[in-house]
Amino acid sequence: MASSVPLSGRPRLARHVRLVFDGARGRHMLLGPESVVVLNRTGADILGLCDGHRTVAEIVAELRGRYQRVAADEVCGFLAGLLARRRVEISDG
């Protein structure tokens, strides 16, 4: 898939990746083989909604209920970066 993430795509964590909360750091982390990504709250919220059932558009709508400003292109960019590093997979809508 290209680096762009369609709003109709259905993202989910890659099979080898886990989203966990580190109580000692008080932060969510994305754990993969030989890698750890420490997430901010927004990143953790996005990934927490990536269940393979919701579309990117539905994730953006959900986030707009939680935050004052959510730009769809920023969510797509965040997911595109993780897609390029094989941390998420996106199926066609």
PDB file of N, CA and C in Angstrom:
ATOM      1  N   MET A   1       0.838  -1.187   0.000  1.00  0.00           N
ATOM      2  CA  MET A   1       0.000   0.000   0.000  1.00  0.00           C
ATOM      3  C   MET A   1       0.875   1.240   0.000  1.00  0.00           C
ATOM      4  N   ALA A   2       0.426   2.252  -0.651  1.00  0.00           N
ATOM      5  CA  ALA A   2       1.178   3.501  -0.724  1.00  0.00           C
ATOM      6  C   ALA A   2       1.203   4.164   0.648  1.00  0.00           C
ATOM      7  N   SER A   3       1.964   5.246   0.760  1.00  0.00           N
ATOM      8  CA  SER A   3       2.115   5.909   2.047  1.00  0.00           C
ATOM      9  C   SER A   3       0.848   6.644   2.464  1.00  0.00           C
ATOM     10  N   SER A   4      -0.096   6.867   1.549  1.00  0.00           N
ATOM     11  CA  SER A   4      -1.335   7.535   1.933  1.00  0.00           C
ATOM     12  C   SER A   4      -2.294   6.512   2.544  1.00  0.00           C
ATOM     13  N   VAL A   5      -3.053   6.976   3.516  1.00  0.00           N
ATOM     14  CA  VAL A   5      -4.012   6.122   4.205  1.00  0.00           C
ATOM     15  C   VAL A   5      -5.405   6.641   3.868  1.00  0.00           C
ATOM     16  N   PRO A   6      -6.232   5.821   3.235  1.00  0.00           N
ATOM     17  CA  PRO A   6      -7.577   6.279   2.865  1.00  0.00           C
ATOM     18  C   PRO A   6      -8.508   6.335   4.071  1.00  0.00           C
ATOM     19  N   LEU A   7      -9.443   7.266   4.049  1.00  0.00           N
ATOM     20  CA  LEU A   7     -10.426   7.370   5.127  1.00  0.00           C
ATOM     21  C   LEU A   7     -11.310   6.135   5.211  1.00  0.00           C
ATOM     22  N   SER A   8     -11.388   5.379   4.118  1.00  0.00           N
ATOM     23  CA  SER A   8     -12.201   4.162   4.107  1.00  0.00           C
ATOM     24  C   SER A   8     -11.424   2.940   4.590  1.00  0.00           C
ATOM     25  N   GLY A   9     -10.121   3.091   4.819  1.00  0.00           N
ATOM     26  CA  GLY A   9      -9.305   1.973   5.286  1.00  0.00           C
ATOM     27  C   GLY A   9      -9.653   1.589   6.715  1.00  0.00           C
ATOM     28  N   ARG A  10      -9.405   0.334   7.038  1.00  0.00           N
ATOM     29  CA  ARG A  10      -9.683  -0.203   8.375  1.00  0.00           C
ATOM     30  C   ARG A  10      -8.371  -0.644   9.028  1.00  0.00           C
ATOM     31  N   PRO A  11      -7.774   0.257   9.834  1.00  0.00           N
ATOM     32  CA  PRO A  11      -6.472  -0.062  10.433  1.00  0.00           C
ATOM     33  C   PRO A  11      -6.588  -0.972  11.653  1.00  0.00           C
ATOM     34  N   ARG A  12      -5.543  -1.758  11.835  1.00  0.00           N
ATOM     35  CA  ARG A  12      -5.401  -2.582  13.041  1.00  0.00           C
ATOM     36  C   ARG A  12      -3.912  -2.721  13.317  1.00  0.00           C
ATOM     37  N   LEU A  13      -3.585  -3.066  14.547  1.00  0.00           N
ATOM     38  CA  LEU A  13      -2.185  -3.301  14.886  1.00  0.00           C
ATOM     39  C   LEU A  13      -1.697  -4.525  14.134  1.00  0.00           C
ATOM     40  N   ALA A  14      -0.456  -4.483  13.707  1.00  0.00           N
ATOM     41  CA  ALA A  14       0.144  -5.656  13.077  1.00  0.00           C
ATOM     42  C   ALA A  14       0.200  -6.788  14.102  1.00  0.00           C
ATOM     43  N   ARG A  15       0.218  -7.995  13.629  1.00  0.00           N
ATOM     44  CA  ARG A  15       0.168  -9.169  14.523  1.00  0.00           C
ATOM     45  C   ARG A  15       1.311  -9.197  15.535  1.00  0.00           C
ATOM     46  N   HIS A  16       2.443  -8.687  15.159  1.00  0.00           N
ATOM     47  CA  HIS A  16       3.616  -8.739  16.029  1.00  0.00           C
ATOM     48  C   HIS A  16       3.747  -7.520  16.946  1.00  0.00           C
ATOM     49  N   VAL A  17       2.716  -6.679  17.002  1.00  0.00           N
ATOM     50  CA  VAL A  17       2.765  -5.432  17.767  1.00  0.00           C
ATOM     51  C   VAL A  17       1.684  -5.439  18.838  1.00  0.00           C
ATOM     52  N   ARG A  18       2.024  -4.885  20.011  1.00  0.00           N
ATOM     53  CA  ARG A  18       1.062  -4.780  21.107  1.00  0.00           C
ATOM     54  C   ARG A  18       1.051  -3.352  21.643  1.00  0.00           C
ATOM     55  N   LEU A  19      -0.130  -2.887  21.990  1.00  0.00           N
ATOM     56  CA  LEU A  19      -0.299  -1.604  22.662  1.00  0.00           C
ATOM     57  C   LEU A  19      -0.439  -1.894  24.146  1.00  0.00           C
ATOM     58  N   VAL A  20       0.475  -1.354  24.945  1.00  0.00           N
ATOM     59  CA  VAL A  20       0.463  -1.618  26.391  1.00  0.00           C
ATOM     60  C   VAL A  20       0.600  -0.307  27.152  1.00  0.00           C
ATOM     61  N   PHE A  21       0.158  -0.318  28.398  1.00  0.00           N
ATOM     62  CA  PHE A  21       0.336   0.823  29.286  1.00  0.00           C
ATOM     63  C   PHE A  21       1.436   0.498  30.275  1.00  0.00           C
ATOM     64  N   ASP A  22       2.449   1.345  30.338  1.00  0.00           N
ATOM     65  CA  ASP A  22       3.553   1.178  31.285  1.00  0.00           C
ATOM     66  C   ASP A  22       3.244   2.030  32.511  1.00  0.00           C
ATOM     67  N   GLY A  23       2.853   1.366  33.584  1.00  0.00           N
ATOM     68  CA  GLY A  23       2.493   2.078  34.797  1.00  0.00           C
ATOM     69  C   GLY A  23       3.641   2.867  35.398  1.00  0.00           C
ATOM     70  N   ALA A  24       4.857   2.371  35.267  1.00  0.00           N
ATOM     71  CA  ALA A  24       6.013   3.066  35.824  1.00  0.00           C
ATOM     72  C   ALA A  24       6.243   4.408  35.133  1.00  0.00           C
ATOM     73  N   ARG A  25       6.030   4.450  33.830  1.00  0.00           N
ATOM     74  CA  ARG A  25       6.207   5.694  33.062  1.00  0.00           C
ATOM     75  C   ARG A  25       4.917   6.492  32.956  1.00  0.00           C
ATOM     76  N   GLY A  26       3.807   5.814  33.221  1.00  0.00           N
ATOM     77  CA  GLY A  26       2.520   6.472  33.063  1.00  0.00           C
ATOM     78  C   GLY A  26       2.213   6.780  31.608  1.00  0.00           C
ATOM     79  N   ARG A  27       2.711   5.950  30.696  1.00  0.00           N
ATOM     80  CA  ARG A  27       2.562   6.192  29.246  1.00  0.00           C
ATOM     81  C   ARG A  27       2.195   4.901  28.544  1.00  0.00           C
ATOM     82  N   HIS A  28       1.502   5.055  27.434  1.00  0.00           N
ATOM     83  CA  HIS A  28       1.240   3.923  26.550  1.00  0.00           C
ATOM     84  C   HIS A  28       2.446   3.708  25.657  1.00  0.00           C
ATOM     85  N   MET A  29       2.683   2.459  25.321  1.00  0.00           N
ATOM     86  CA  MET A  29       3.797   2.117  24.449  1.00  0.00           C
ATOM     87  C   MET A  29       3.338   1.114  23.406  1.00  0.00           C
ATOM     88  N   LEU A  30       3.982   1.180  22.276  1.00  0.00           N
ATOM     89  CA  LEU A  30       3.755   0.232  21.200  1.00  0.00           C
ATOM     90  C   LEU A  30       4.965  -0.681  21.175  1.00  0.00           C
ATOM     91  N   LEU A  31       4.745  -1.958  21.465  1.00  0.00           N
ATOM     92  CA  LEU A  31       5.844  -2.917  21.540  1.00  0.00           C
ATOM     93  C   LEU A  31       5.858  -3.793  20.300  1.00  0.00           C
ATOM     94  N   GLY A  32       7.017  -3.883  19.691  1.00  0.00           N
ATOM     95  CA  GLY A  32       7.213  -4.756  18.543  1.00  0.00           C
ATOM     96  C   GLY A  32       8.514  -5.500  18.705  1.00  0.00           C
ATOM     97  N   PRO A  33       8.822  -6.360  17.758  1.00  0.00           N
ATOM     98  CA  PRO A  33      10.095  -7.076  17.840  1.00  0.00           C
ATOM     99  C   PRO A  33      11.265  -6.086  17.877  1.00  0.00           C
ATOM    100  N   GLU A  34      11.983  -6.120  18.965  1.00  0.00           N
ATOM    101  CA  GLU A  34      13.169  -5.280  19.130  1.00  0.00           C
ATOM    102  C   GLU A  34      12.880  -3.795  18.979  1.00  0.00           C
ATOM    103  N   SER A  35      11.656  -3.354  19.320  1.00  0.00           N
ATOM    104  CA  SER A  35      11.340  -1.931  19.236  1.00  0.00           C
ATOM    105  C   SER A  35      10.297  -1.547  20.277  1.00  0.00           C
ATOM    106  N   VAL A  36      10.423  -0.318  20.753  1.00  0.00           N
ATOM    107  CA  VAL A  36       9.460   0.264  21.676  1.00  0.00           C
ATOM    108  C   VAL A  36       9.200   1.686  21.212  1.00  0.00           C
ATOM    109  N   VAL A  37       7.935   2.036  21.061  1.00  0.00           N
ATOM    110  CA  VAL A  37       7.560   3.400  20.703  1.00  0.00           C
ATOM    111  C   VAL A  37       6.732   3.939  21.860  1.00  0.00           C
ATOM    112  N   VAL A  38       7.213   5.005  22.494  1.00  0.00           N
ATOM    113  CA  VAL A  38       6.470   5.635  23.577  1.00  0.00           C
ATOM    114  C   VAL A  38       5.497   6.621  22.926  1.00  0.00           C
ATOM    115  N   LEU A  39       4.224   6.489  23.277  1.00  0.00           N
ATOM    116  CA  LEU A  39       3.170   7.274  22.638  1.00  0.00           C
ATOM    117  C   LEU A  39       2.672   8.401  23.528  1.00  0.00           C
ATOM    118  N   ASN A  40       2.225   9.474  22.897  1.00  0.00           N
ATOM    119  CA  ASN A  40       1.505  10.482  23.651  1.00  0.00           C
ATOM    120  C   ASN A  40       0.054  10.030  23.755  1.00  0.00           C
ATOM    121  N   ARG A  41      -0.751  10.796  24.466  1.00  0.00           N
ATOM    122  CA  ARG A  41      -2.144  10.392  24.704  1.00  0.00           C
ATOM    123  C   ARG A  41      -2.928  10.268  23.399  1.00  0.00           C
ATOM    124  N   THR A  42      -2.739  11.223  22.507  1.00  0.00           N
ATOM    125  CA  THR A  42      -3.476  11.192  21.249  1.00  0.00           C
ATOM    126  C   THR A  42      -3.102   9.972  20.421  1.00  0.00           C
ATOM    127  N   GLY A  43      -1.813   9.671  20.324  1.00  0.00           N
ATOM    128  CA  GLY A  43      -1.369   8.494  19.581  1.00  0.00           C
ATOM    129  C   GLY A  43      -1.940   7.214  20.164  1.00  0.00           C
ATOM    130  N   ALA A  44      -1.960   7.129  21.502  1.00  0.00           N
ATOM    131  CA  ALA A  44      -2.522   5.948  22.165  1.00  0.00           C
ATOM    132  C   ALA A  44      -4.018   5.847  21.897  1.00  0.00           C
ATOM    133  N   ASP A  45      -4.706   6.992  21.897  1.00  0.00           N
ATOM    134  CA  ASP A  45      -6.147   6.983  21.619  1.00  0.00           C
ATOM    135  C   ASP A  45      -6.426   6.526  20.187  1.00  0.00           C
ATOM    136  N   ILE A  46      -5.630   6.993  19.249  1.00  0.00           N
ATOM    137  CA  ILE A  46      -5.804   6.572  17.849  1.00  0.00           C
ATOM    138  C   ILE A  46      -5.616   5.058  17.750  1.00  0.00           C
ATOM    139  N   LEU A  47      -4.512   4.571  18.279  1.00  0.00           N
ATOM    140  CA  LEU A  47      -4.214   3.141  18.153  1.00  0.00           C
ATOM    141  C   LEU A  47      -5.185   2.277  18.935  1.00  0.00           C
ATOM    142  N   GLY A  48      -5.720   2.801  20.016  1.00  0.00           N
ATOM    143  CA  GLY A  48      -6.713   2.065  20.778  1.00  0.00           C
ATOM    144  C   GLY A  48      -8.003   1.830  19.994  1.00  0.00           C
ATOM    145  N   LEU A  49      -8.234   2.665  18.991  1.00  0.00           N
ATOM    146  CA  LEU A  49      -9.424   2.532  18.147  1.00  0.00           C
ATOM    147  C   LEU A  49      -9.163   1.712  16.887  1.00  0.00           C
ATOM    148  N   CYS A  50      -7.927   1.358  16.648  1.00  0.00           N
ATOM    149  CA  CYS A  50      -7.562   0.598  15.445  1.00  0.00           C
ATOM    150  C   CYS A  50      -7.817  -0.890  15.686  1.00  0.00           C
ATOM    151  N   ASP A  51      -9.052  -1.290  15.443  1.00  0.00           N
ATOM    152  CA  ASP A  51      -9.455  -2.662  15.727  1.00  0.00           C
ATOM    153  C   ASP A  51      -9.705  -3.491  14.467  1.00  0.00           C
ATOM    154  N   GLY A  52      -9.486  -2.900  13.295  1.00  0.00           N
ATOM    155  CA  GLY A  52      -9.731  -3.613  12.048  1.00  0.00           C
ATOM    156  C   GLY A  52     -11.179  -3.565  11.600  1.00  0.00           C
ATOM    157  N   HIS A  53     -12.040  -3.017  12.440  1.00  0.00           N
ATOM    158  CA  HIS A  53     -13.464  -2.900  12.104  1.00  0.00           C
ATOM    159  C   HIS A  53     -13.830  -1.459  11.772  1.00  0.00           C
ATOM    160  N   ARG A  54     -13.316  -0.515  12.558  1.00  0.00           N
ATOM    161  CA  ARG A  54     -13.591   0.898  12.320  1.00  0.00           C
ATOM    162  C   ARG A  54     -12.775   1.393  11.121  1.00  0.00           C
ATOM    163  N   THR A  55     -13.384   2.286  10.357  1.00  0.00           N
ATOM    164  CA  THR A  55     -12.642   2.940   9.281  1.00  0.00           C
ATOM    165  C   THR A  55     -11.870   4.109   9.883  1.00  0.00           C
ATOM    166  N   VAL A  56     -10.933   4.633   9.121  1.00  0.00           N
ATOM    167  CA  VAL A  56     -10.193   5.810   9.568  1.00  0.00           C
ATOM    168  C   VAL A  56     -11.171   6.958   9.793  1.00  0.00           C
ATOM    169  N   ALA A  57     -12.156   7.114   8.925  1.00  0.00           N
ATOM    170  CA  ALA A  57     -13.161   8.171   9.083  1.00  0.00           C
ATOM    171  C   ALA A  57     -13.913   8.011  10.402  1.00  0.00           C
ATOM    172  N   GLU A  58     -14.249   6.788  10.777  1.00  0.00           N
ATOM    173  CA  GLU A  58     -14.948   6.540  12.048  1.00  0.00           C
ATOM    174  C   GLU A  58     -14.038   6.839  13.239  1.00  0.00           C
ATOM    175  N   ILE A  59     -12.766   6.536  13.101  1.00  0.00           N
ATOM    176  CA  ILE A  59     -11.801   6.839  14.160  1.00  0.00           C
ATOM    177  C   ILE A  59     -11.690   8.345  14.340  1.00  0.00           C
ATOM    178  N   VAL A  60     -11.606   9.081  13.235  1.00  0.00           N
ATOM    179  CA  VAL A  60     -11.539  10.542  13.300  1.00  0.00           C
ATOM    180  C   VAL A  60     -12.798  11.085  13.973  1.00  0.00           C
ATOM    181  N   ALA A  61     -13.966  10.579  13.617  1.00  0.00           N
ATOM    182  CA  ALA A  61     -15.221  11.038  14.223  1.00  0.00           C
ATOM    183  C   ALA A  61     -15.227  10.781  15.728  1.00  0.00           C
ATOM    184  N   GLU A  62     -14.760   9.611  16.141  1.00  0.00           N
ATOM    185  CA  GLU A  62     -14.690   9.276  17.566  1.00  0.00           C
ATOM    186  C   GLU A  62     -13.742  10.231  18.295  1.00  0.00           C
ATOM    187  N   LEU A  63     -12.605  10.502  17.687  1.00  0.00           N
ATOM    188  CA  LEU A  63     -11.631  11.408  18.304  1.00  0.00           C
ATOM    189  C   LEU A  63     -12.172  12.828  18.402  1.00  0.00           C
ATOM    190  N   ARG A  64     -12.983  13.239  17.444  1.00  0.00           N
ATOM    191  CA  ARG A  64     -13.574  14.582  17.483  1.00  0.00           C
ATOM    192  C   ARG A  64     -14.532  14.723  18.657  1.00  0.00           C
ATOM    193  N   GLY A  65     -15.058  13.617  19.147  1.00  0.00           N
ATOM    194  CA  GLY A  65     -15.881  13.649  20.349  1.00  0.00           C
ATOM    195  C   GLY A  65     -15.057  13.790  21.620  1.00  0.00           C
ATOM    196  N   ARG A  66     -13.771  13.516  21.537  1.00  0.00           N
ATOM    197  CA  ARG A  66     -12.880  13.581  22.706  1.00  0.00           C
ATOM    198  C   ARG A  66     -12.032  14.853  22.746  1.00  0.00           C
ATOM    199  N   TYR A  67     -11.680  15.361  21.576  1.00  0.00           N
ATOM    200  CA  TYR A  67     -10.769  16.497  21.474  1.00  0.00           C
ATOM    201  C   TYR A  67     -11.433  17.633  20.712  1.00  0.00           C
ATOM    202  N   GLN A  68     -10.991  18.853  20.972  1.00  0.00           N
ATOM    203  CA  GLN A  68     -11.566  20.012  20.298  1.00  0.00           C
ATOM    204  C   GLN A  68     -11.224  20.050  18.820  1.00  0.00           C
ATOM    205  N   ARG A  69     -10.006  19.698  18.494  1.00  0.00           N
ATOM    206  CA  ARG A  69      -9.573  19.791  17.099  1.00  0.00           C
ATOM    207  C   ARG A  69      -8.891  18.500  16.693  1.00  0.00           C
ATOM    208  N   VAL A  70      -9.450  17.855  15.688  1.00  0.00           N
ATOM    209  CA  VAL A  70      -8.850  16.645  15.141  1.00  0.00           C
ATOM    210  C   VAL A  70      -8.862  16.780  13.620  1.00  0.00           C
ATOM    211  N   ALA A  71      -7.693  16.776  13.023  1.00  0.00           N
ATOM    212  CA  ALA A  71      -7.585  16.878  11.568  1.00  0.00           C
ATOM    213  C   ALA A  71      -7.413  15.485  10.977  1.00  0.00           C
ATOM    214  N   ALA A  72      -8.271  15.142  10.046  1.00  0.00           N
ATOM    215  CA  ALA A  72      -8.212  13.823   9.420  1.00  0.00           C
ATOM    216  C   ALA A  72      -6.859  13.582   8.772  1.00  0.00           C
ATOM    217  N   ASP A  73      -6.276  14.617   8.162  1.00  0.00           N
ATOM    218  CA  ASP A  73      -4.979  14.424   7.502  1.00  0.00           C
ATOM    219  C   ASP A  73      -3.866  14.125   8.511  1.00  0.00           C
ATOM    220  N   GLU A  74      -3.985  14.640   9.725  1.00  0.00           N
ATOM    221  CA  GLU A  74      -2.984  14.339  10.753  1.00  0.00           C
ATOM    222  C   GLU A  74      -3.114  12.897  11.237  1.00  0.00           C
ATOM    223  N   VAL A  75      -4.339  12.426  11.390  1.00  0.00           N
ATOM    224  CA  VAL A  75      -4.552  11.032  11.788  1.00  0.00           C
ATOM    225  C   VAL A  75      -4.032  10.114  10.683  1.00  0.00           C
ATOM    226  N   CYS A  76      -4.344  10.454   9.434  1.00  0.00           N
ATOM    227  CA  CYS A  76      -3.858   9.652   8.300  1.00  0.00           C
ATOM    228  C   CYS A  76      -2.335   9.656   8.241  1.00  0.00           C
ATOM    229  N   GLY A  77      -1.717  10.803   8.492  1.00  0.00           N
ATOM    230  CA  GLY A  77      -0.258  10.894   8.498  1.00  0.00           C
ATOM    231  C   GLY A  77       0.371  10.062   9.597  1.00  0.00           C
ATOM    232  N   PHE A  78      -0.226  10.099  10.778  1.00  0.00           N
ATOM    233  CA  PHE A  78       0.256   9.284  11.897  1.00  0.00           C
ATOM    234  C   PHE A  78       0.199   7.804  11.538  1.00  0.00           C
ATOM    235  N   LEU A  79      -0.942   7.380  10.993  1.00  0.00           N
ATOM    236  CA  LEU A  79      -1.100   5.972  10.609  1.00  0.00           C
ATOM    237  C   LEU A  79      -0.185   5.601   9.450  1.00  0.00           C
ATOM    238  N   ALA A  80       0.030   6.526   8.513  1.00  0.00           N
ATOM    239  CA  ALA A  80       0.927   6.251   7.378  1.00  0.00           C
ATOM    240  C   ALA A  80       2.346   5.995   7.865  1.00  0.00           C
ATOM    241  N   GLY A  81       2.794   6.753   8.858  1.00  0.00           N
ATOM    242  CA  GLY A  81       4.128   6.531   9.412  1.00  0.00           C
ATOM    243  C   GLY A  81       4.257   5.162  10.050  1.00  0.00           C
ATOM    244  N   LEU A  82       3.221   4.748  10.774  1.00  0.00           N
ATOM    245  CA  LEU A  82       3.237   3.425  11.401  1.00  0.00           C
ATOM    246  C   LEU A  82       3.084   2.316  10.372  1.00  0.00           C
ATOM    247  N   LEU A  83       2.332   2.594   9.321  1.00  0.00           N
ATOM    248  CA  LEU A  83       2.185   1.630   8.229  1.00  0.00           C
ATOM    249  C   LEU A  83       3.532   1.403   7.543  1.00  0.00           C
ATOM    250  N   ALA A  84       4.268   2.476   7.312  1.00  0.00           N
ATOM    251  CA  ALA A  84       5.578   2.374   6.663  1.00  0.00           C
ATOM    252  C   ALA A  84       6.566   1.570   7.508  1.00  0.00           C
ATOM    253  N   ARG A  85       6.398   1.625   8.833  1.00  0.00           N
ATOM    254  CA  ARG A  85       7.275   0.864   9.737  1.00  0.00           C
ATOM    255  C   ARG A  85       6.675  -0.491  10.118  1.00  0.00           C
ATOM    256  N   ARG A  86       5.585  -0.854   9.443  1.00  0.00           N
ATOM    257  CA  ARG A  86       4.915  -2.142   9.650  1.00  0.00           C
ATOM    258  C   ARG A  86       4.412  -2.357  11.060  1.00  0.00           C
ATOM    259  N   ARG A  87       3.962  -1.270  11.683  1.00  0.00           N
ATOM    260  CA  ARG A  87       3.370  -1.368  13.027  1.00  0.00           C
ATOM    261  C   ARG A  87       1.858  -1.511  12.948  1.00  0.00           C
ATOM    262  N   VAL A  88       1.277  -1.029  11.835  1.00  0.00           N
ATOM    263  CA  VAL A  88      -0.160  -1.215  11.605  1.00  0.00           C
ATOM    264  C   VAL A  88      -0.357  -1.809  10.223  1.00  0.00           C
ATOM    265  N   GLU A  89      -1.522  -2.408  10.047  1.00  0.00           N
ATOM    266  CA  GLU A  89      -1.951  -2.939   8.750  1.00  0.00           C
ATOM    267  C   GLU A  89      -3.284  -2.285   8.445  1.00  0.00           C
ATOM    268  N   ILE A  90      -3.548  -2.014   7.176  1.00  0.00           N
ATOM    269  CA  ILE A  90      -4.789  -1.357   6.796  1.00  0.00           C
ATOM    270  C   ILE A  90      -5.449  -2.157   5.685  1.00  0.00           C
ATOM    271  N   SER A  91      -6.670  -2.607   5.970  1.00  0.00           N
ATOM    272  CA  SER A  91      -7.417  -3.332   4.949  1.00  0.00           C
ATOM    273  C   SER A  91      -8.311  -2.342   4.211  1.00  0.00           C
ATOM    274  N   ASP A  92      -8.690  -2.707   3.011  1.00  0.00           N
ATOM    275  CA  ASP A  92      -9.547  -1.846   2.205  1.00  0.00           C
ATOM    276  C   ASP A  92     -10.936  -1.789   2.806  1.00  0.00           C
ATOM    277  N   GLY A  93     -11.554  -0.614   2.654  1.00  0.00           N
ATOM    278  CA  GLY A  93     -12.920  -0.415   3.160  1.00  0.00           C
ATOM    279  C   GLY A  93     -13.872  -1.166   2.335  1.00  0.00           C
TER     280      GLY A  93
END
